[in-house]
XYZ file of C-alpha atoms in Angstrom:
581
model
C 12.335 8.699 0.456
C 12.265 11.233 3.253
C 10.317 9.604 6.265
C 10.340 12.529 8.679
C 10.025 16.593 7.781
C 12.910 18.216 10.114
C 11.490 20.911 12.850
C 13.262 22.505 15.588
C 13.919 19.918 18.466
C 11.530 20.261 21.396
C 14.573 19.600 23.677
C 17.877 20.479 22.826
C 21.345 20.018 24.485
C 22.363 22.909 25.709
C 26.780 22.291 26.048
C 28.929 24.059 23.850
C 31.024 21.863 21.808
C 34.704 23.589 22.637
C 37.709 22.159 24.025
C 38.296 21.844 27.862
C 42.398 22.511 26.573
C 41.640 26.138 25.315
C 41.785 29.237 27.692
C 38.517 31.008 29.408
C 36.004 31.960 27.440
C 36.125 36.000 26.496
C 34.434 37.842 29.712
C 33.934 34.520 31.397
C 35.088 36.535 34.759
C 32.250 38.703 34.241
C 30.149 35.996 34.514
C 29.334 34.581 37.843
C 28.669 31.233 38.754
C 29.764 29.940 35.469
C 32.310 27.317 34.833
C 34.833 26.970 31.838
C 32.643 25.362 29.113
C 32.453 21.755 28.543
C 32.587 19.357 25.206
C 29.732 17.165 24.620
C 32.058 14.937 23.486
C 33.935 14.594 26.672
C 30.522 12.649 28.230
C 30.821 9.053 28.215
C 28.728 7.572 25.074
C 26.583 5.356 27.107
C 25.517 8.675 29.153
C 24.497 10.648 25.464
C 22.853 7.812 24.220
C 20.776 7.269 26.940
C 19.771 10.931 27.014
C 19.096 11.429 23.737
C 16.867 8.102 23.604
C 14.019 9.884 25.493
C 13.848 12.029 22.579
C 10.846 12.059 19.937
C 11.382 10.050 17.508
C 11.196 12.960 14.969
C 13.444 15.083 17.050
C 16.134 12.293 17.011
C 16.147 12.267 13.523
C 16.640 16.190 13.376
C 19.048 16.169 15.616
C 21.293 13.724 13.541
C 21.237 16.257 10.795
C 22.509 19.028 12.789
C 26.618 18.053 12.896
C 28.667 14.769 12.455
C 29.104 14.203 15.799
C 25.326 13.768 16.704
C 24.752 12.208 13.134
C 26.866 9.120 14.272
C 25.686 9.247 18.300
C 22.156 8.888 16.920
C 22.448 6.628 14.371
C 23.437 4.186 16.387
C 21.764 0.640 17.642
C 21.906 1.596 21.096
C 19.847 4.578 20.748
C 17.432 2.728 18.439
C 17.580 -0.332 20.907
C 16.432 1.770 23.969
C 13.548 3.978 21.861
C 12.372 0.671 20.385
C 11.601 -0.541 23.981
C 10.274 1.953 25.052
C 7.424 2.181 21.789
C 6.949 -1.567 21.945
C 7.875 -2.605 25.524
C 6.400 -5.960 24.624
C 8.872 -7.089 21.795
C 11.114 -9.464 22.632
C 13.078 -9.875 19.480
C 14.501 -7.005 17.206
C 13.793 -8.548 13.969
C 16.025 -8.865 10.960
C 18.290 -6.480 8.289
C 21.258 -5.324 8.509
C 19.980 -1.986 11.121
C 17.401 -4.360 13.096
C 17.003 -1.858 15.963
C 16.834 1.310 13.557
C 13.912 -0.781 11.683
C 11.853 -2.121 14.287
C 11.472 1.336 16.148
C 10.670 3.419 13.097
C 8.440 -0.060 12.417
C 6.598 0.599 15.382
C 6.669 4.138 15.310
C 5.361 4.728 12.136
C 2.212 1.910 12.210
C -0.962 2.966 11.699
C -4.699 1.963 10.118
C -6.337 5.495 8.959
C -10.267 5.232 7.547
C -12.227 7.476 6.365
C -16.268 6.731 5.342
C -17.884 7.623 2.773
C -21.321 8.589 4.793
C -22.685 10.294 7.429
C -21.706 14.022 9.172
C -17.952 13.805 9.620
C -15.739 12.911 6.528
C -12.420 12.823 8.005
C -9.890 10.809 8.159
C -9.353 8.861 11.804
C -6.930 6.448 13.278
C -7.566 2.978 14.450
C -5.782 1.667 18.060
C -2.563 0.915 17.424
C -1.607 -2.654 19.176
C 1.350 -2.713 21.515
C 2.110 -6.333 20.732
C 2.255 -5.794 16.717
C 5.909 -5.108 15.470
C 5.069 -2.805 12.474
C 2.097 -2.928 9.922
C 2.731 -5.662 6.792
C -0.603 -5.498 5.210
C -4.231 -5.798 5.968
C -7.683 -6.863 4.585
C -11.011 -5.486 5.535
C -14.270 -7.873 6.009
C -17.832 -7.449 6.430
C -17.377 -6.293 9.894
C -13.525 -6.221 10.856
C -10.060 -5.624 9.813
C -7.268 -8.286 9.807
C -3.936 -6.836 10.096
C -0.464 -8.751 9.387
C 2.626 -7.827 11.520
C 6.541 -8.330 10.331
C 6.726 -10.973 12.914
C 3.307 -13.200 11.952
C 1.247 -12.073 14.093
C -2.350 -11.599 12.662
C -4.674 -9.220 14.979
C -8.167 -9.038 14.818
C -9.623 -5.691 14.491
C -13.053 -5.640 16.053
C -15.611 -2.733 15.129
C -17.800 -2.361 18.511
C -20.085 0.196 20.477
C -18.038 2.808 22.336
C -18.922 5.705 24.733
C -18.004 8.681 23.897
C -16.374 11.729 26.059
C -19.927 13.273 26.204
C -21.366 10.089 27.377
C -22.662 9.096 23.903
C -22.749 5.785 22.122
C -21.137 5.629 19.085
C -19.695 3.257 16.522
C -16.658 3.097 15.797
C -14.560 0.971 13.300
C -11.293 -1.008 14.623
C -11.233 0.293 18.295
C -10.635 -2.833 19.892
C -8.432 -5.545 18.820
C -7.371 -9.406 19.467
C -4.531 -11.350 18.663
C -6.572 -13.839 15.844
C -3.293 -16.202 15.438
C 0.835 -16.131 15.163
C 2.661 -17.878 12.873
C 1.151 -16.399 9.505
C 2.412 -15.846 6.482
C -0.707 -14.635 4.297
C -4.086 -14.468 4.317
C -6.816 -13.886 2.241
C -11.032 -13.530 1.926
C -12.981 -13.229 -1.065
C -11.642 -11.945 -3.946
C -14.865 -9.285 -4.560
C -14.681 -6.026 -3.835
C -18.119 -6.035 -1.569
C -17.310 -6.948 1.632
C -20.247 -8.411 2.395
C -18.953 -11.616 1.009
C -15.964 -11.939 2.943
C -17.570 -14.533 5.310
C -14.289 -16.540 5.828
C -11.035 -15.902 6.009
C -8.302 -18.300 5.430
C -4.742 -17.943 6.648
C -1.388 -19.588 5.203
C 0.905 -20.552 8.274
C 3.598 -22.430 9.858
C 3.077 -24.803 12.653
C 4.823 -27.547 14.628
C 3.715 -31.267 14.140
C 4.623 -33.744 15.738
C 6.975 -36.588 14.348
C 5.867 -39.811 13.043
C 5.804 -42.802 15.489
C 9.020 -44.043 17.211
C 10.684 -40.399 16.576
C 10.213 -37.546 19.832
C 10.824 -34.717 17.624
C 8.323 -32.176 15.715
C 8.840 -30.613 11.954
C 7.272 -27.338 10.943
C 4.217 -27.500 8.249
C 2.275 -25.372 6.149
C -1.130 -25.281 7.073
C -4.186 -23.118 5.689
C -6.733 -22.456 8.696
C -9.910 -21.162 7.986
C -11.669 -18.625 10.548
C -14.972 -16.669 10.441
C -14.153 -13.066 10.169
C -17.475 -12.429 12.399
C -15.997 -14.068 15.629
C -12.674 -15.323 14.706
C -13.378 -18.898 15.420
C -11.558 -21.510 13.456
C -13.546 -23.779 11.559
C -11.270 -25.932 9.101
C -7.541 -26.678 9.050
C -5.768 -28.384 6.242
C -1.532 -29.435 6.428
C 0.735 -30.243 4.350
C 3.841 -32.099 4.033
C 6.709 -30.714 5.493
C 9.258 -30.416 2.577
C 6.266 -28.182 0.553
C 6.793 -24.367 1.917
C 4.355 -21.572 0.516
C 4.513 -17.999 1.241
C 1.474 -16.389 -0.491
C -2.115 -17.137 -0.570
C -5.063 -16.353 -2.865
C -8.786 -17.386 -3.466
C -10.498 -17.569 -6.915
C -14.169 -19.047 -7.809
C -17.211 -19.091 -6.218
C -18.115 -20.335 -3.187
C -18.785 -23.838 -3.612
C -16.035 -23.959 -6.311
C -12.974 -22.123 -4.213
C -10.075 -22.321 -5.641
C -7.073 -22.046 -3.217
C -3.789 -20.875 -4.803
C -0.648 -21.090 -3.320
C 2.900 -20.147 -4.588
C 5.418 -21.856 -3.155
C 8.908 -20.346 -2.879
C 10.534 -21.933 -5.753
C 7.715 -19.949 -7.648
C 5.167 -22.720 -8.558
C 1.671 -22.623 -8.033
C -0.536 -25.294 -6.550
C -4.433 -25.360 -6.189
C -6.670 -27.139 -4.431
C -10.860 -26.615 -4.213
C -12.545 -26.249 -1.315
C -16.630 -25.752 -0.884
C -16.700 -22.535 1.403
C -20.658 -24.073 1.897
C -19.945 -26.979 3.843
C -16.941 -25.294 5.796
C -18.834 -25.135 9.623
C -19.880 -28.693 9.134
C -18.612 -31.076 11.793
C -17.375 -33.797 9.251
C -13.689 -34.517 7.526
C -12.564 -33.213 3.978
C -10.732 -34.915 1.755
C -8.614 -32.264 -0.939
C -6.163 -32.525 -3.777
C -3.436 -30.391 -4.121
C -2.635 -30.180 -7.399
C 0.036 -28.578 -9.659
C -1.449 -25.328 -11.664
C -1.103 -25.215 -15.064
C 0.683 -22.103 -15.305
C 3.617 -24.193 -13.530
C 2.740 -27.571 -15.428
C 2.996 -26.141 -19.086
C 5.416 -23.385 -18.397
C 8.387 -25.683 -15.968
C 10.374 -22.841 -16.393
C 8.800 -19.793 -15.150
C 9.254 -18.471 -11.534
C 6.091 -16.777 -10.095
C 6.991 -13.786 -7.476
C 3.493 -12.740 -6.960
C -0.158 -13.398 -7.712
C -3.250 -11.350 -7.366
C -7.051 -12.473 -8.175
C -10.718 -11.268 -8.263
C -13.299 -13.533 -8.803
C -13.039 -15.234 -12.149
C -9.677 -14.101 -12.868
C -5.678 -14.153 -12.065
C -2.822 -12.272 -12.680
C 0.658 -13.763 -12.394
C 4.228 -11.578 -12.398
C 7.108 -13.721 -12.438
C 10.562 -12.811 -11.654
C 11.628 -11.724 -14.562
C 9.099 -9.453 -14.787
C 6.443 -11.134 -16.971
C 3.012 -10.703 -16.600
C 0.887 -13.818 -17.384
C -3.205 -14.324 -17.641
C -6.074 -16.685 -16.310
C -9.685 -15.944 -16.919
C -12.482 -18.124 -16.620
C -15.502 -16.501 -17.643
C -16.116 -14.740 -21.194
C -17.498 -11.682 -20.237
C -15.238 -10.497 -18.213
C -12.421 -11.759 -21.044
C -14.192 -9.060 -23.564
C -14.022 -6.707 -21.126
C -10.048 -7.177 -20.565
C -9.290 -7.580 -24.286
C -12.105 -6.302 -26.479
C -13.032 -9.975 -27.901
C -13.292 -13.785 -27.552
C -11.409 -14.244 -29.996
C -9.077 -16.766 -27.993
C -11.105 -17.825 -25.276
C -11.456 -21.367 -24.412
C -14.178 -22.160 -22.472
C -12.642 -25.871 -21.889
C -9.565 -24.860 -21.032
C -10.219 -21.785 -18.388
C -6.408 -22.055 -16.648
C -4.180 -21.354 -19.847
C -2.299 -18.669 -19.313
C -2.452 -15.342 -21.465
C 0.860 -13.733 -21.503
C 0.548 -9.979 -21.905
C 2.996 -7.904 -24.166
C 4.703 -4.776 -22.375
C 7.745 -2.788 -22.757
C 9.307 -3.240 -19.588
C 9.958 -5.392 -16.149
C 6.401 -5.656 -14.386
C 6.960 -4.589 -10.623
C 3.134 -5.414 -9.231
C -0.300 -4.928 -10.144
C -3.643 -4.215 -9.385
C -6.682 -6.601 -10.609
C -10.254 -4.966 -10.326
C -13.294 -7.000 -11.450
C -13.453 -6.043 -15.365
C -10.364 -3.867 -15.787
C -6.306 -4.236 -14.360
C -3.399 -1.946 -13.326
C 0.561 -3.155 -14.223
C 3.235 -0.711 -13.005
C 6.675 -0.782 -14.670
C 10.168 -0.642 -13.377
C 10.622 2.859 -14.920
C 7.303 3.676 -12.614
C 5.060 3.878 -15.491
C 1.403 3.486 -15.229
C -0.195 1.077 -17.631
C -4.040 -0.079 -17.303
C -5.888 -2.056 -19.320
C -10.190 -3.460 -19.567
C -13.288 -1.847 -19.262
C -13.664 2.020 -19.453
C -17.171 2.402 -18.857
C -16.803 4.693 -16.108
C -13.284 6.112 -16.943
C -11.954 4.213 -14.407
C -8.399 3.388 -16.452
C -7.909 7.090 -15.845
C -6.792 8.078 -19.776
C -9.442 10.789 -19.939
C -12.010 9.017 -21.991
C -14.507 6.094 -21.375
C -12.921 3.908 -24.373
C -12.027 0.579 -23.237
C -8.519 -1.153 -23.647
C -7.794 -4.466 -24.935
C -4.201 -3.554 -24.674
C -1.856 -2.031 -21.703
C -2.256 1.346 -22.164
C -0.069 3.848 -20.788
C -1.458 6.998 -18.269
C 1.455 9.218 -19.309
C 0.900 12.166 -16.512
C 1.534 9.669 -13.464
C 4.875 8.344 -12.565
C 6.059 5.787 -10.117
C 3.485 5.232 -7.615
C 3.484 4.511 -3.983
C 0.421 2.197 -4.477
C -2.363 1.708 -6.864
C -5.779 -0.182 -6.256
C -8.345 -0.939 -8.792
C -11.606 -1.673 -7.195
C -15.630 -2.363 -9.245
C -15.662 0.779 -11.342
C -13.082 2.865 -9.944
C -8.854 3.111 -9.115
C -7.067 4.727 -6.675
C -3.310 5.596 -7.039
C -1.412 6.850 -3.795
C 1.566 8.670 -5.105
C 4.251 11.544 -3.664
C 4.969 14.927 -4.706
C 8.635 16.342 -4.980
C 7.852 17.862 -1.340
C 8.231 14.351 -0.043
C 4.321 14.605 0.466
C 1.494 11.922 -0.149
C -1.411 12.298 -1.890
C -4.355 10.205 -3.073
C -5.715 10.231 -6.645
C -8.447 8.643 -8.121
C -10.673 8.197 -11.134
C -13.725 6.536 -12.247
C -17.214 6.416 -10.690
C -17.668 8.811 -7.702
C -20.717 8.020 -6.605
C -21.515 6.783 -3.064
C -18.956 9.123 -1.901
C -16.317 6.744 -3.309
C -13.964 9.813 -4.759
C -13.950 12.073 -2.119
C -14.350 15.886 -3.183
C -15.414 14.429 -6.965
C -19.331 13.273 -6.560
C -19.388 13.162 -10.592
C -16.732 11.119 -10.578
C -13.711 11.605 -13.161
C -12.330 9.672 -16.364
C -8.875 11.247 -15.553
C -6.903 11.067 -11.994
C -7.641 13.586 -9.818
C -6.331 14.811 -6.399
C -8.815 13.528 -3.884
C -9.899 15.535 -0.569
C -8.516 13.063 1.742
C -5.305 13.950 4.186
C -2.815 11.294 3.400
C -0.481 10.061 6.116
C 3.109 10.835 5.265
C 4.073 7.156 6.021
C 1.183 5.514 3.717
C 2.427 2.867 2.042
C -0.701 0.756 0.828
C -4.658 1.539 0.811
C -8.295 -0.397 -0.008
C -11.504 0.591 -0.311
C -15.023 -0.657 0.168
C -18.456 0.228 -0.130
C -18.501 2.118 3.239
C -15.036 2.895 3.597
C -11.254 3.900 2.660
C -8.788 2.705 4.356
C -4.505 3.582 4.452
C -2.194 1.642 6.097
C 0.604 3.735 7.367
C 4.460 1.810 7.690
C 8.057 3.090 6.488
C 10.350 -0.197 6.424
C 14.153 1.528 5.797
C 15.104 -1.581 4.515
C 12.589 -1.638 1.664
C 14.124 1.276 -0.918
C 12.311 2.271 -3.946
C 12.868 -0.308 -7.278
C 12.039 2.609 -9.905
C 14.766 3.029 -12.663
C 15.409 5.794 -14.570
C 13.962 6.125 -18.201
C 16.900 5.834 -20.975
C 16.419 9.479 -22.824
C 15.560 7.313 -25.916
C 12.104 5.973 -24.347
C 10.897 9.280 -23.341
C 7.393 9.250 -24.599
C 7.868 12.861 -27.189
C 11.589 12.629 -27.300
C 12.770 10.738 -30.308
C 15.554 8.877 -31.085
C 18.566 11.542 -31.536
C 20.430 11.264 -34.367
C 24.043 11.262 -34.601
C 25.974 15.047 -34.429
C 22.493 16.276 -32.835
C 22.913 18.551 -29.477
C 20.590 17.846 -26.798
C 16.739 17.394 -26.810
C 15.272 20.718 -26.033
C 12.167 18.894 -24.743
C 13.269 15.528 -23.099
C 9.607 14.818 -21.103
C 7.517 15.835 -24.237
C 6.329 18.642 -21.871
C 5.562 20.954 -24.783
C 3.688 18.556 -26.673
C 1.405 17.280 -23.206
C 0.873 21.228 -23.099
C -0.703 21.127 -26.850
C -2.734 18.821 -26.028
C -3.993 20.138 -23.646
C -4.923 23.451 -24.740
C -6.118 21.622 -27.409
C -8.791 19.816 -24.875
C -9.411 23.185 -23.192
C -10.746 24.970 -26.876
C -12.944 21.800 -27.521
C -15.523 22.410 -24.638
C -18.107 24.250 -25.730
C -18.949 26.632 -22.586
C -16.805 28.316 -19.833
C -18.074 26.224 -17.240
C -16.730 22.774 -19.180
C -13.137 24.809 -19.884
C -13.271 25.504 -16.003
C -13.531 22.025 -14.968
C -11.392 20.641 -18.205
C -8.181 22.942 -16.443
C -8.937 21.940 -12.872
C -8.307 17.799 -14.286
C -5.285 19.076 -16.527
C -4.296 20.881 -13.213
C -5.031 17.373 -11.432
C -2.933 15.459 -14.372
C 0.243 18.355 -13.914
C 3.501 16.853 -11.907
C 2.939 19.866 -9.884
C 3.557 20.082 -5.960
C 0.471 19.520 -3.415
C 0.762 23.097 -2.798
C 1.095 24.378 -6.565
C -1.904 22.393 -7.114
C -3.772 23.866 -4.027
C -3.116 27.216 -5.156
C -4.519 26.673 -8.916
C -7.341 24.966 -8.009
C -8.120 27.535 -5.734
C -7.534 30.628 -8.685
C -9.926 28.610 -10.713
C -12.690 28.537 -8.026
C -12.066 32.454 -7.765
C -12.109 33.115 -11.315
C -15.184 30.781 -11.994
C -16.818 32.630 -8.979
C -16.079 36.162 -10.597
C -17.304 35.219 -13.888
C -21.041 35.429 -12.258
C -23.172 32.915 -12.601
C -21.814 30.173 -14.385
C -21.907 27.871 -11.347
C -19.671 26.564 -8.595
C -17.354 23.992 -8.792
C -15.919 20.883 -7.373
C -14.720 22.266 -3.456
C -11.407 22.922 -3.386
C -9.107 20.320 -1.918
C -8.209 21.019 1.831
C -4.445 22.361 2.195
């Protein structure tokens, strides 16, 4: 991955790199008040470093791809050391990896919350402020009202949504423009599982905190606690511990509110629950909870959870091996994922469903009727209810089965929400960009009011250094972070699992079509001379357009034609707008 785009450097050092040994440089007596010229190299390294730490961090980075000897001078801790204090003045501690300097400034220099709502005049994308205390962006959750973010170091800031004047001596409102530090010590945190906000009343956090000893002993152990705050004021309103020799490191909720089920993964990989009524939580009075073992982890001993995700009445474990493994606990949404009831057991809601797929499971995204797996080859596979084409395979026929969107390849992010997904991906430019399908109403798929049963390119300016996104009713949000230490896990697809390329045969020369580009091309003409009017071929070759692994620009420019062309045609109606360049 290619964090920064090189441009020429705002301030450059202006020494000639020769030797002091050789002889005057040709007409060098014609020139007054010039000296012999002078080696770069011949400055002490302490003095270049220090100069060239005042640099941009962008022109830093260009400047190390310039020549070997500035590729070493800037690529190393000192520089990083001095830039990173001067971005984040307040950090005390330069974190961990093997480059901890080199990733804590391009941490801090690359944080960022972007939103952009779905109503009202301007539809743009803006930036949240940017806390000098928070070392880099880990992830975030929006409420009702706020946004929680998570940094590298566990601090959890609270991101308030207030009143502001404007330049022109307006009041406005503004989301996330003034934040407090909500705790330190976290590890996770989580709200509830819908995709309204407007039932995230609580939020609970998973974190670390000192205890003291038991009596007769002076010193303290660290437990795991789960502390429960109102996301409208931040005030804490129930704390739970545990014992000191159980260590978790990811949180999730499941249930309704007076049934909440807590589950935590512990890092040996087993999950524990416990239930909790979210009703009774600001009462004044002492709760008394079980933690017990889930039966994912009781009935399989030997599977190894790495991560968990949940809506409401479902959960989706991926263990390390990359298996993907079921809960759900209510029957409709059950049809929905797999097109029956045929094994549903309504008396036994927590047995797990493993789900059969061709490769190593990397993470996935669980919506309310309808889930998202990505592969280790990068391979999009979704799976549940199609009702609004929200699975993105160009039809509204649901799945019961992981079924593979062949025209998207390894993803940045992907995000399955009510009735729609969003996939943040990267073009071969090194640029982001956001797709989505499904419903597009409320403003939801920016640029795509219909709304689309294939992904398409939405009109939203992605930050180069996205790495995550959410969205809500009112809202989309990006969080913007480049760790260097975190390197992409996608592996390359053996020739002989090429969707279209069959298995050669022994003697045979090389495929002549190894992606099965010819046949996606049929197929596609084929959709194209099935719409009836000129108008329906129109938009059928802006999606195909949309579905192409062209570059941002390549897309631009045929989406663009096909406006022009649709335009000239007279009469037959205008078009989506055309994405913004």
């Amino acid at each position: 991955m290619v964090l920064f785009q090189r441009r020429p450097i705002a301030s450059q050092i202006q020494v000639k790199r020769s030797c002091p040994s050789c002889g005057p440089e040709p007409g060098g007596e014609e020139k007054k008040g010039r000296g012999n010229p002078i080696s770069v190299q011949l400055f002490p390294p302490e003095l270049v470093e220090h100069i060239i730490s005042f640099l941009p961090v962008r022109d830093v980075v260009a400047l190390g791809q310039t020549c070997h000897y500035f590729r070493e001078v800037c690529d190393t801790e000192g520089v990083w050391r001095r830039i990173c204090r001067r971005l984040s003045p307040r950090l005390r501690e330069q974190g961990s990896g093997v480059r901890p300097w080199k990733r804590a400034a391009i941490l801090n220099y690359t944080k960022g919350l972007y939103f952009q709502a779905f109503g009202g005049r301007r539809r743009c994308l803006s930036k949240s402020v940017a806390p000098l205390l928070a070392h880099g962006y880990r992830r975030f959750l929006p409420t009702k009202d706020h946004v929680f973010i998570l940094d590298y170091v566990g601090t959890l800031f609270f991101f308030k949504n207030a009143l502001v004047s404007s330049t022109l001596g307006q009041i406005q409102w503004k989301r996330a423009c003034r934040y407090v530090v909500l705790c330190r010590g976290a590890k996770d945190f989580a709200s509830d599982p819908r995709c309204d906000t407007v039932y995230r009343k609580y939020l609970y956090v998973l974190a670390t905190r000192e205890q003291l000893g038991v009596a007769g002993t002076t010193g303290s152990r660290a437990c795991d606690c789960v502390e429960v705050y109102l996301q409208s004021s931040g005030q804490r309103v129930f704390k739970m511990t545990f014992h000191h020799s159980m260590s978790f490191k990811q949180i999730v909720l499941v249930g309704q509110e007076t049934q909440r089920a807590l589950l935590l993964l512990t890092e040996e990989g087993k999950i524990y629950s416990l239930v909790v009524n979210e009703t009774q939580l600001d009462q004044p009075r002492s709760y008394t909870v079980q933690l017990a073992l889930r039966k994912v982890s009781h009935c399989l001993p030997h599977l190894r959870v790495a991560c968990m995700a949940s809506n409401q009445s479902s959960t989706v474990y991926i263990t390390d091996q990359g298996g993907v493994y079921f809960e759900v606990h209510t029957p409709g949404v059950y049809r929905d994922l797999f097109g029956t009831l045929q094994a549903f057991d309504p008396l036994d809601q927590q047995m797990p469903l493993a789900l059969s797929l061709p490769a190593k499971i990397l993470f996935c995204a669980l919506g309310y009727n309808h889930l998202g797996l990505v592969d280790e080859f990068g391979r999009i596979f979704m799976q549940g209810n199609n009702r609004y084409g929200q699975l993105g395979t160009g039809d509204k026929m649901d799945r019961g089965e992981p079924t593979q969107v062949h025209y998207l390849q390894r993803p940045i992010a992907l995000w399955c929400g009510l009735n729609h997904s969003l996939v943040l991906s990267q073009g071969l430019d090194f640029s982001k960009e956001l797709l989505g399908c499904g419903c597009g109403a409320g403003g939801r798929l920016p640029g795509w009011p219909k709304g689309s049963a294939s992904f398409v390119k939405l009109h939203v300016k992605v930050p180069l250094c996205a790495c995550s996104l959410c969205s809500t009713r009112e809202c989309l949000y990006m969080l913007s972070s480049h760790d260097i230490e975190h390197h992409p896990a996608y592996r390359d697809l053996p020739a002989s699992r090429v969707v279209g390329n069959p298995e050669p045969s022994p003697g045979a020369g090389a495929p002549q079509d190894p992606g099965g580009t010819a046949q996606a091309c049929e197929e596609y003409l084929s959709q194209i001379h099935s719409c009836p009017t000129l108008q329906d071929r129109m938009e059928k070759m802006k999606e195909i357009v949309g579905w192409m692994p062209l570059m941002a620009a390549q897309k631009d420019f045929f989406w663009e034609a096909l406006d022009m062309l649709q335009t000239a045609a007279g009469g037959v109606g205008e078009g989506p707008p055309t994405p913004d360049s």
